[in-house]
Tab-separated table of C-alpha atoms in Angstrom:
chain	number	residue	atom	x	y	z
A	1351	MET	CA	-49.371	222.793	28.220
A	1352	LYS	CA	-49.870	223.789	24.573
A	1353	ARG	CA	-49.775	220.922	22.123
A	1354	ILE	CA	-46.628	221.925	20.266
A	1355	HIS	CA	-44.885	218.568	20.034
A	1356	ARG	CA	-44.910	218.437	16.233
A	1357	THR	CA	-43.392	221.851	15.726
A	1358	MET	CA	-40.977	222.005	18.650
A	1359	PRO	CA	-38.003	220.089	17.159
A	1360	MET	CA	-37.587	222.840	14.558
A	1361	ALA	CA	-38.173	225.570	17.149
A	1362	ALA	CA	-35.778	223.894	19.560
A	1363	THR	CA	-33.134	223.710	16.878
A	1364	ALA	CA	-33.557	227.401	16.148
A	1365	LEU	CA	-33.296	228.235	19.845
A	1366	THR	CA	-30.119	226.272	20.408
A	1367	LEU	CA	-28.463	227.561	17.236
A	1368	THR	CA	-29.260	231.102	18.390
A	1369	LEU	CA	-27.731	230.281	21.771
A	1370	LEU	CA	-24.552	229.000	20.165
A	1371	ALA	CA	-24.289	231.980	17.871
A	1372	GLY	CA	-24.989	234.492	20.614
A	1373	CYS	CA	-22.754	233.158	23.375
A	1374	GLY	CA	-19.130	234.024	23.568
A	1375	GLY	CA	-16.741	231.648	25.279
A	1376	GLU	CA	-13.890	229.308	25.021
A	1377	GLY	CA	-15.475	226.368	23.219
A	1378	ASP	CA	-12.949	225.180	20.667
A	1379	GLY	CA	-13.817	222.629	18.022
A	1380	ASN	CA	-12.030	219.546	16.784
A	1381	SER	CA	-9.890	219.669	13.670
A	1382	ASN	CA	-12.933	218.989	11.472
A	1383	GLY	CA	-14.904	221.827	13.051
A	1384	LYS	CA	-17.148	219.532	15.085
A	1385	VAL	CA	-17.450	219.560	18.848
A	1386	THR	CA	-18.256	216.531	21.012
A	1387	VAL	CA	-19.768	217.211	24.425
A	1388	GLU	CA	-19.894	214.460	27.038
A	1389	PHE	CA	-23.120	214.122	29.053
A	1390	LEU	CA	-23.093	212.014	32.227
A	1391	SER	CA	-26.676	210.970	32.973
A	1392	LEU	CA	-27.956	209.361	36.164
A	1393	ALA	CA	-31.226	208.181	34.668
A	1394	TRP	CA	-31.733	204.591	35.773
A	1395	GLN	CA	-35.299	203.522	35.058
A	1396	LYS	CA	-35.874	202.193	31.551
A	1397	GLU	CA	-38.432	204.855	30.695
A	1398	SER	CA	-36.109	207.582	31.915
A	1399	VAL	CA	-33.019	206.206	30.156
A	1400	ASP	CA	-35.036	205.873	26.947
A	1401	ALA	CA	-36.284	209.467	27.242
A	1402	ASN	CA	-32.769	210.824	27.789
A	1403	LYS	CA	-31.288	208.844	24.915
A	1404	LYS	CA	-34.136	209.866	22.626
A	1405	LEU	CA	-33.486	213.548	23.340
A	1406	VAL	CA	-29.733	213.102	22.808
A	1407	LYS	CA	-30.443	211.463	19.443
A	1408	GLN	CA	-32.901	214.198	18.545
A	1409	TRP	CA	-30.229	216.805	19.272
A	1410	ASN	CA	-27.526	214.947	17.340
A	1411	ASP	CA	-29.822	214.513	14.337
A	1412	THR	CA	-30.445	218.263	14.154
A	1413	HIS	CA	-27.021	219.662	15.064
A	1414	ALA	CA	-24.235	219.015	12.587
A	1415	ASP	CA	-21.417	220.728	14.478
A	1416	VAL	CA	-22.147	219.846	18.108
A	1417	LYS	CA	-22.596	216.203	19.054
A	1418	ILE	CA	-23.572	214.855	22.475
A	1419	LYS	CA	-21.960	211.694	23.811
A	1420	TYR	CA	-24.264	209.966	26.303
A	1421	VAL	CA	-22.495	208.368	29.290
A	1422	GLN	CA	-24.405	206.304	31.852
A	1423	GLY	CA	-23.673	207.019	35.513
A	1424	SER	CA	-25.141	205.848	38.816
A	1425	TRP	CA	-26.595	207.613	41.832
A	1426	ASP	CA	-24.780	205.118	44.063
A	1427	ASN	CA	-21.341	206.651	43.597
A	1428	ILE	CA	-21.880	209.948	41.783
A	1429	HIS	CA	-20.282	212.233	44.409
A	1430	ASP	CA	-17.037	210.280	44.637
A	1431	GLN	CA	-16.949	209.729	40.877
A	1432	LEU	CA	-17.311	213.424	40.165
A	1433	LEU	CA	-14.817	214.477	42.827
A	1434	THR	CA	-12.230	212.089	41.394
A	1435	SER	CA	-12.868	213.285	37.846
A	1436	PHE	CA	-12.702	216.956	38.862
A	1437	GLU	CA	-9.406	216.504	40.666
A	1438	GLY	CA	-8.035	214.424	37.812
A	1439	GLY	CA	-9.042	216.920	35.148
A	1440	GLU	CA	-11.286	214.393	33.399
A	1441	ALA	CA	-14.771	215.577	34.371
A	1442	PRO	CA	-17.631	215.253	31.868
A	1443	ASP	CA	-18.728	218.483	30.194
A	1444	ILE	CA	-22.303	218.061	31.495
A	1445	PHE	CA	-23.334	216.050	34.500
A	1446	HIS	CA	-26.593	215.099	36.183
A	1447	ASP	CA	-26.740	215.419	39.990
A	1448	ASP	CA	-28.926	217.001	42.651
A	1449	ALA	CA	-28.787	220.421	44.273
A	1450	SER	CA	-27.559	219.129	47.638
A	1451	ASP	CA	-24.333	217.915	46.024
A	1452	LEU	CA	-23.430	221.196	44.343
A	1453	THR	CA	-22.408	223.266	47.375
A	1454	ASP	CA	-19.002	221.695	47.947
A	1455	PHE	CA	-18.317	221.371	44.218
A	1456	ALA	CA	-19.063	225.061	43.687
A	1457	ASN	CA	-16.890	226.051	46.634
A	1458	GLY	CA	-14.114	223.927	45.164
A	1459	GLY	CA	-14.267	225.841	41.893
A	1460	TYR	CA	-15.353	222.806	39.882
A	1461	LEU	CA	-18.586	224.199	38.416
A	1462	ALA	CA	-19.142	226.671	35.603
A	1463	ASP	CA	-21.401	229.664	36.180
A	1464	LEU	CA	-24.208	229.168	33.659
A	1465	SER	CA	-25.618	232.685	34.010
A	1466	PRO	CA	-24.073	234.037	30.777
A	1467	TYR	CA	-25.357	231.136	28.691
A	1468	LEU	CA	-28.961	230.368	29.678
A	1469	PRO	CA	-31.821	231.852	27.612
A	1470	GLN	CA	-34.351	234.160	29.260
A	1471	SER	CA	-37.182	231.860	28.202
A	1472	LEU	CA	-35.767	229.143	30.442
A	1473	ARG	CA	-35.137	231.614	33.250
A	1474	LYS	CA	-38.779	232.686	33.186
A	1475	ASP	CA	-40.245	229.194	32.839
A	1476	ILE	CA	-38.557	227.782	35.950
A	1477	PRO	CA	-39.759	229.563	39.139
A	1478	LYS	CA	-37.442	231.641	41.278
A	1479	ALA	CA	-37.760	229.190	44.191
A	1480	SER	CA	-36.245	226.455	42.031
A	1481	TRP	CA	-33.415	228.668	40.786
A	1482	GLU	CA	-32.566	229.496	44.394
A	1483	THR	CA	-31.539	225.860	44.922
A	1484	THR	CA	-28.605	226.255	42.512
A	1485	THR	CA	-27.810	229.983	42.675
A	1486	TYR	CA	-25.401	231.524	45.200
A	1487	ASP	CA	-22.051	233.327	45.376
A	1488	GLY	CA	-23.579	236.646	44.367
A	1489	GLY	CA	-26.026	235.318	41.786
A	1490	LYS	CA	-23.938	232.670	40.048
A	1491	THR	CA	-25.960	229.735	38.718
A	1492	TYR	CA	-24.235	226.369	39.053
A	1493	GLY	CA	-26.948	224.125	37.652
A	1494	VAL	CA	-30.353	224.011	36.024
A	1495	PRO	CA	-32.934	222.458	38.383
A	1496	PHE	CA	-35.236	220.328	36.240
A	1497	LEU	CA	-36.843	217.524	38.284
A	1498	GLN	CA	-38.211	217.766	41.823
A	1499	GLU	CA	-39.874	215.470	44.319
A	1500	PRO	CA	-42.239	216.449	47.114
A	1501	ARG	CA	-43.341	214.206	49.952
A	1502	VAL	CA	-46.969	213.075	49.811
A	1503	LEU	CA	-49.346	210.794	51.689
A	1504	ILE	CA	-50.113	207.560	49.862
A	1505	ALA	CA	-53.318	206.248	51.386
A	1506	ASN	CA	-55.542	203.152	51.360
A	1507	THR	CA	-58.758	204.500	49.815
A	1508	LYS	CA	-60.953	201.757	51.288
A	1509	LEU	CA	-59.779	202.482	54.837
A	1510	LEU	CA	-60.209	206.228	54.359
A	1511	LYS	CA	-63.787	205.869	53.144
A	1512	LYS	CA	-64.648	203.389	55.891
A	1513	SER	CA	-63.415	205.797	58.585
A	1514	GLY	CA	-65.573	208.640	57.294
A	1515	VAL	CA	-62.760	211.201	57.554
A	1516	ARG	CA	-62.633	214.240	55.322
A	1517	ILE	CA	-60.487	213.668	52.235
A	1518	PRO	CA	-57.980	216.520	51.909
A	1519	THR	CA	-57.037	218.335	48.723
A	1520	ALA	CA	-54.245	220.741	47.878
A	1521	GLY	CA	-56.778	223.556	48.150
A	1522	HIS	CA	-58.113	222.312	51.492
A	1523	PRO	CA	-55.449	220.116	53.111
A	1524	TRP	CA	-55.502	218.638	56.589
A	1525	SER	CA	-53.858	220.696	59.272
A	1526	TRP	CA	-51.250	218.826	61.275
A	1527	SER	CA	-53.662	218.611	64.210
A	1528	GLU	CA	-56.420	217.272	61.951
A	1529	PHE	CA	-53.981	214.740	60.543
A	1530	GLU	CA	-53.194	213.632	64.087
A	1531	SER	CA	-56.920	213.138	64.761
A	1532	VAL	CA	-57.401	211.275	61.479
A	1533	THR	CA	-54.647	208.783	62.291
A	1534	LYS	CA	-56.420	207.991	65.565
A	1535	LYS	CA	-59.644	207.213	63.670
A	1536	LEU	CA	-57.720	205.000	61.264
A	1537	THR	CA	-55.980	203.016	64.009
A	1538	HIS	CA	-57.659	199.768	65.083
A	1539	PRO	CA	-56.509	196.818	67.220
A	1540	LYS	CA	-56.305	193.305	65.860
A	1541	THR	CA	-59.749	191.656	65.727
A	1542	GLY	CA	-60.209	188.020	64.718
A	1543	ASN	CA	-58.350	187.363	61.487
A	1544	ALA	CA	-58.025	191.073	60.732
A	1545	PRO	CA	-54.571	192.518	61.522
A	1546	ALA	CA	-54.070	195.575	63.658
A	1547	THR	CA	-54.160	198.757	61.585
A	1548	TYR	CA	-52.050	201.831	62.266
A	1549	GLY	CA	-53.159	205.196	60.932
A	1550	VAL	CA	-49.720	205.954	59.526
A	1551	ALA	CA	-46.258	204.406	59.250
A	1552	TRP	CA	-43.263	206.739	59.316
A	1553	SER	CA	-40.287	205.177	57.527
A	1554	MET	CA	-37.333	206.737	59.303
A	1555	LYS	CA	-34.327	204.685	58.279
A	1556	GLU	CA	-32.992	208.003	56.972
A	1557	PRO	CA	-34.796	210.546	59.152
A	1558	VAL	CA	-32.925	213.787	58.588
A	1559	SER	CA	-33.995	215.184	55.222
A	1560	GLN	CA	-37.712	214.657	55.800
A	1561	SER	CA	-37.502	216.007	59.365
A	1562	VAL	CA	-35.780	219.159	58.096
A	1563	ASN	CA	-37.819	219.645	54.922
A	1564	LEU	CA	-41.214	219.166	56.575
A	1565	SER	CA	-40.355	221.786	59.210
A	1566	LEU	CA	-41.087	224.449	56.567
A	1567	SER	CA	-44.782	223.560	56.786
A	1568	THR	CA	-44.861	224.732	60.417
A	1569	ASP	CA	-42.900	227.885	59.546
A	1570	GLY	CA	-39.667	226.352	60.803
A	1571	LYS	CA	-36.380	226.052	59.007
A	1572	ILE	CA	-33.736	224.666	61.408
A	1573	PHE	CA	-30.922	226.225	59.329
A	1574	TYR	CA	-30.789	230.022	59.601
A	1575	LYS	CA	-28.417	232.922	58.976
A	1576	ASP	CA	-27.073	234.885	61.933
A	1577	GLU	CA	-26.529	238.654	61.900
A	1578	ASP	CA	-23.134	238.146	60.246
A	1579	GLY	CA	-24.611	236.024	57.469
A	1580	LYS	CA	-23.199	232.757	58.811
A	1581	ASN	CA	-25.188	229.525	58.962
A	1582	GLU	CA	-26.503	228.471	62.341
A	1583	ILE	CA	-28.874	225.793	63.619
A	1584	ARG	CA	-31.866	226.687	65.775
A	1585	TYR	CA	-34.425	224.207	67.007
A	1586	ASP	CA	-37.303	226.137	68.487
A	1587	ALA	CA	-40.964	225.085	68.726
A	1588	LYS	CA	-41.788	225.806	65.074
A	1589	ASP	CA	-38.705	223.873	63.936
A	1590	SER	CA	-39.519	220.822	66.028
A	1591	ALA	CA	-43.332	220.715	65.682
A	1592	VAL	CA	-43.453	217.905	63.083
A	1593	ALA	CA	-40.793	215.855	64.868
A	1594	GLN	CA	-42.746	216.150	68.121
A	1595	LEU	CA	-45.937	215.028	66.368
A	1596	ILE	CA	-44.168	211.945	64.982
A	1597	ASN	CA	-42.805	211.190	68.445
A	1598	ARG	CA	-46.323	211.409	69.916
A	1599	GLN	CA	-47.767	209.137	67.259
A	1600	VAL	CA	-45.154	206.471	67.920
A	1601	ASN	CA	-44.710	206.690	71.689
A	1602	GLU	CA	-47.960	208.094	73.087
A	1603	ASP	CA	-50.893	207.664	70.707
A	1604	HIS	CA	-49.549	204.462	69.132
A	1605	THR	CA	-51.070	205.475	65.808
A	1606	ALA	CA	-47.705	204.764	64.123
A	1607	PRO	CA	-45.689	201.566	64.646
A	1608	ARG	CA	-42.251	201.790	66.206
A	1609	SER	CA	-41.115	199.105	63.765
A	1610	GLY	CA	-41.521	201.587	60.911
A	1611	LEU	CA	-38.755	203.784	62.277
A	1612	GLY	CA	-36.093	201.388	61.017
A	1613	MET	CA	-37.670	200.921	57.617
A	1614	SER	CA	-37.059	202.468	54.230
A	1615	GLY	CA	-40.040	203.564	52.187
A	1616	SER	CA	-39.991	200.329	50.192
A	1617	ASP	CA	-40.006	198.296	53.402
A	1618	THR	CA	-43.391	199.738	54.392
A	1619	LEU	CA	-45.199	198.762	51.186
A	1620	PRO	CA	-45.996	195.105	52.046
A	1621	GLY	CA	-47.659	196.199	55.289
A	1622	PHE	CA	-49.518	198.924	53.429
A	1623	PHE	CA	-50.895	196.424	50.919
A	1624	ALA	CA	-51.855	194.071	53.766
A	1625	GLY	CA	-53.896	196.783	55.490
A	1626	ARG	CA	-51.534	197.237	58.448
A	1627	TYR	CA	-50.881	200.907	57.620
A	1628	ALA	CA	-53.616	203.216	56.337
A	1629	MET	CA	-51.233	205.936	55.116
A	1630	LEU	CA	-47.575	206.296	54.208
A	1631	PRO	CA	-45.666	209.606	53.973
A	1632	LEU	CA	-43.415	208.864	50.995
A	1633	ASN	CA	-41.549	210.624	48.236
A	1634	PHE	CA	-43.626	211.237	45.125
A	1635	SER	CA	-41.783	208.667	42.991
A	1636	TYR	CA	-42.919	205.801	45.240
A	1637	ARG	CA	-46.198	205.895	43.332
A	1638	GLN	CA	-44.519	203.808	40.665
A	1639	GLN	CA	-43.700	201.007	43.110
A	1640	VAL	CA	-47.225	201.139	44.509
A	1641	ARG	CA	-48.723	200.827	41.046
A	1642	GLN	CA	-46.416	197.965	40.105
A	1643	GLN	CA	-46.594	196.005	43.357
A	1644	ALA	CA	-50.120	196.584	44.666
A	1645	PRO	CA	-52.436	193.542	44.678
A	1646	GLU	CA	-55.166	193.428	42.075
A	1647	ASN	CA	-58.098	195.691	42.967
A	1648	PHE	CA	-56.127	197.458	45.713
A	1649	ASP	CA	-57.461	201.038	45.714
A	1650	TRP	CA	-55.021	203.779	46.679
A	1651	THR	CA	-54.834	207.535	46.412
A	1652	VAL	CA	-52.308	210.345	46.758
A	1653	LEU	CA	-52.938	213.159	49.237
A	1654	PRO	CA	-50.974	216.320	50.077
A	1655	MET	CA	-48.951	216.403	53.280
A	1656	PRO	CA	-50.637	218.343	56.113
A	1657	SER	CA	-50.433	222.103	56.359
A	1658	GLY	CA	-49.284	224.330	59.195
A	1659	ALA	CA	-48.323	227.966	59.717
A	1660	GLY	CA	-46.097	227.654	56.651
A	1661	GLY	CA	-48.909	226.287	54.499
A	1662	LEU	CA	-48.052	223.326	52.274
A	1663	ALA	CA	-44.417	224.413	52.045
A	1664	GLN	CA	-41.762	221.735	52.169
A	1665	GLY	CA	-38.121	221.686	51.200
A	1666	THR	CA	-36.748	219.955	48.126
A	1667	ALA	CA	-33.362	219.461	46.515
A	1668	PRO	CA	-34.105	219.206	42.767
A	1669	GLN	CA	-32.162	217.115	40.324
A	1670	THR	CA	-29.820	219.324	38.334
A	1671	LEU	CA	-27.760	219.579	35.181
A	1672	SER	CA	-24.407	221.337	35.563
A	1673	VAL	CA	-21.368	222.102	33.424
A	1674	SER	CA	-17.798	221.479	34.581
A	1675	ALA	CA	-15.599	224.524	35.036
A	1676	ASP	CA	-12.822	222.816	33.052
A	1677	SER	CA	-15.032	222.093	30.045
A	1678	LYS	CA	-13.615	223.521	26.832
A	1679	HIS	CA	-17.118	223.702	25.395
A	1680	LYS	CA	-19.156	225.573	27.995
A	1681	LYS	CA	-21.430	227.424	25.580
A	1682	GLU	CA	-22.197	224.251	23.633
A	1683	ALA	CA	-22.776	222.307	26.834
A	1684	ALA	CA	-25.085	225.007	28.206
A	1685	ALA	CA	-27.009	225.037	24.938
A	1686	PHE	CA	-27.718	221.313	25.276
A	1687	VAL	CA	-28.712	221.757	28.931
A	1688	ALA	CA	-31.163	224.475	27.854
A	1689	TYR	CA	-32.493	222.153	25.156
A	1690	LEU	CA	-32.887	219.193	27.527
A	1691	THR	CA	-34.783	221.310	30.062
A	1692	GLN	CA	-37.318	222.880	27.712
A	1693	ALA	CA	-40.875	222.390	28.919
A	1694	GLN	CA	-41.938	219.588	26.575
A	1695	HIS	CA	-38.699	217.715	27.261
A	1696	GLN	CA	-39.110	218.080	31.023
A	1697	VAL	CA	-42.514	216.421	30.671
A	1698	GLN	CA	-40.889	213.382	29.062
A	1699	LEU	CA	-38.142	213.210	31.694
A	1700	ALA	CA	-40.584	213.666	34.585
A	1701	ARG	CA	-42.894	210.948	33.316
A	1702	GLY	CA	-39.958	208.586	32.930
A	1703	ASP	CA	-38.872	209.064	36.567
A	1704	TRP	CA	-42.333	209.589	38.109
A	1705	LEU	CA	-41.171	212.992	39.350
A	1706	LEU	CA	-42.351	216.567	38.852
A	1707	PRO	CA	-40.747	219.021	36.419
A	1708	THR	CA	-39.665	222.450	37.626
A	1709	SER	CA	-40.975	224.069	34.437
A	1710	SER	CA	-44.213	226.001	35.016
A	1711	GLU	CA	-45.364	225.231	31.481
A	1712	ALA	CA	-44.572	221.534	31.842
A	1713	LEU	CA	-46.644	221.319	35.027
A	1714	GLU	CA	-49.708	222.176	32.957
A	1715	ALA	CA	-49.252	219.218	30.609
A	1716	PRO	CA	-52.329	216.934	30.470
A	1717	SER	CA	-50.224	213.867	31.304
A	1718	LEU	CA	-49.059	215.542	34.533
A	1719	THR	CA	-52.452	216.892	35.605
A	1720	THR	CA	-54.421	213.669	35.272
A	1721	GLU	CA	-55.882	212.227	38.475
A	1722	LYS	CA	-54.522	208.803	37.534
A	1723	ASN	CA	-51.719	207.659	39.855
A	1724	GLY	CA	-51.850	210.917	41.774
A	1725	TRP	CA	-50.186	213.128	39.163
A	1726	ARG	CA	-52.628	215.982	39.733
A	1727	THR	CA	-51.912	216.164	43.458
A	1728	GLY	CA	-48.221	216.557	42.734
A	1729	ALA	CA	-48.792	219.260	40.131
A	1730	GLU	CA	-51.070	221.160	42.512
A	1731	ILE	CA	-48.582	221.260	45.375
A	1732	ALA	CA	-45.561	222.056	43.186
A	1733	THR	CA	-45.905	225.817	43.740
A	1734	ALA	CA	-45.483	225.255	47.497
A	1735	LEU	CA	-42.073	223.595	47.124
A	1736	ARG	CA	-39.137	225.566	48.480
A	1737	PRO	CA	-35.364	225.094	48.524
A	1738	SER	CA	-34.367	222.670	51.247
A	1739	PRO	CA	-32.911	224.633	54.182
A	1740	VAL	CA	-29.759	222.488	53.966
A	1741	LEU	CA	-28.803	223.723	50.497
A	1742	GLY	CA	-25.678	225.845	50.501
A	1743	VAL	CA	-24.805	224.886	54.092
A	1744	ARG	CA	-21.209	223.752	54.348
A	1745	GLY	CA	-20.843	221.109	57.036
A	1746	TYR	CA	-24.372	219.789	56.567
A	1747	ALA	CA	-23.185	216.310	55.529
A	1748	GLU	CA	-21.072	215.939	58.663
A	1749	TRP	CA	-23.906	217.247	60.876
A	1750	LYS	CA	-26.325	214.837	59.257
A	1751	ASP	CA	-24.099	211.779	59.684
A	1752	LYS	CA	-22.535	212.447	63.083
A	1753	ILE	CA	-25.244	214.377	64.930
A	1754	ALA	CA	-28.683	214.450	63.345
A	1755	THR	CA	-29.204	210.871	62.159
A	1756	PRO	CA	-28.511	209.164	65.502
A	1757	ALA	CA	-30.244	211.954	67.439
A	1758	TYR	CA	-33.464	211.743	65.448
A	1759	GLN	CA	-33.468	207.948	65.491
A	1760	GLU	CA	-33.109	207.838	69.268
A	1761	TYR	CA	-35.674	210.583	69.788
A	1762	TYR	CA	-38.296	208.934	67.606
A	1763	ASN	CA	-37.724	205.675	69.471
A	1764	GLY	CA	-38.428	207.457	72.750
A	1765	ALA	CA	-34.907	207.271	74.172
A	1766	PHE	CA	-34.989	210.907	75.326
A	1767	GLY	CA	-37.145	214.031	75.147
A	1768	ILE	CA	-37.286	217.160	73.045
A	1769	ASP	CA	-34.880	219.157	75.236
A	1770	GLU	CA	-32.019	216.755	74.601
A	1771	LEU	CA	-32.858	216.632	70.880
A	1772	ARG	CA	-32.647	220.432	70.767
A	1773	GLU	CA	-29.304	220.385	72.544
A	1774	ARG	CA	-27.794	217.793	70.234
A	1775	LEU	CA	-29.042	219.266	66.975
A	1776	SER	CA	-28.299	222.912	67.692
A	1777	SER	CA	-25.499	223.148	70.251
A	1778	ASP	CA	-23.483	220.170	69.016
A	1779	GLY	CA	-24.394	220.921	65.423
A	1780	ASN	CA	-23.245	224.544	65.509
A	1781	HIS	CA	-19.781	223.427	66.631
A	1782	ILE	CA	-19.552	221.546	63.327
A	1783	LEU	CA	-20.856	224.413	61.191
A	1784	ASP	CA	-18.467	226.860	62.877
A	1785	ARG	CA	-15.465	224.823	61.723
A	1786	TYR	CA	-16.557	225.242	58.101
A	1787	GLN	CA	-17.062	229.006	58.441
A	1788	ARG	CA	-13.852	230.138	60.077
């Protein structure tokens, strides 16, 4: 990314003032001519909170007539909080969320269409695949996707080197079959004082999103459109290939421990540091915990997930910034959203959360392309990220809770075979989706 940090505050001010001048709308000011826009942020890490507050202050210092009021929210209760505020007519002007939460809010008429307000420079900087996560209803844009998180392999470098396996890169990743062979080479029984080592540990306390999103790498999708344009679930060989591999690793090859299936990602870290697991498939942000918690001199690396017929593709649901439909200051709110999601600002926000920006320019920033802590691997696979197949699917939450979560958990534990998993996910699941599409 170009080094434009010193000159951008002035340029950013010019951009946002142009936006405000050029956008029509219903934003009405207070009696003194000033407008206050409320921004509900879900930043929670200190670095991220500091970055958000710094950008709010920077805006307020350079905009006399439009002031941003920062409000701290929490991921723990954001859906219920927003739903209550929407129904009560007290929603914040701008709110932070993720793309998977926008479907029902958009269908309920709670979100403003940002299409008339966003500058073309922002449209061009964020790839089409990212915009597709927040754009539907005939091209209406209900949020700006600005932070995203792929799944990666966090690996014990010492164990990798000792095994002699090929180290994959984004340009030359492992295939899924090669990955399966590698985990066998990395698996060793307990010998003397040395613990048993598994090639990989799959943390499947919440199995659905990763099972669905990784299916894109084998050219699957699970959620499709029928000939009438309605959502339907299919679970053919390409959709189930990754799930079947995980099942084999746990129940046949024993290259992954069954105990991992009930764990969260954080639960697997102590075993990883102790040498019990050579690799962990984890979300990109877990790198921060690894860096903070790893023993002194513990050497680790970040690798891309394996590739299949779909390449390195995997589904994501980016974090988003949206504007409430009831906001009286939509154009001002959209101007601040555009400001907050400029490339150099996305770099700051991404670094604070250990995530990836959606901005193409931001992904070229030196601080996001360094090999340290695996940043480069993330930047290199960012172009392969696709909208999660679940986005825009009404009824997904019910399917996930009632059908998919227990079905996947039982399947991975070896309780039944692939035929029953297919029946539960697709046949039972489509009964749920049909109710939402009558």
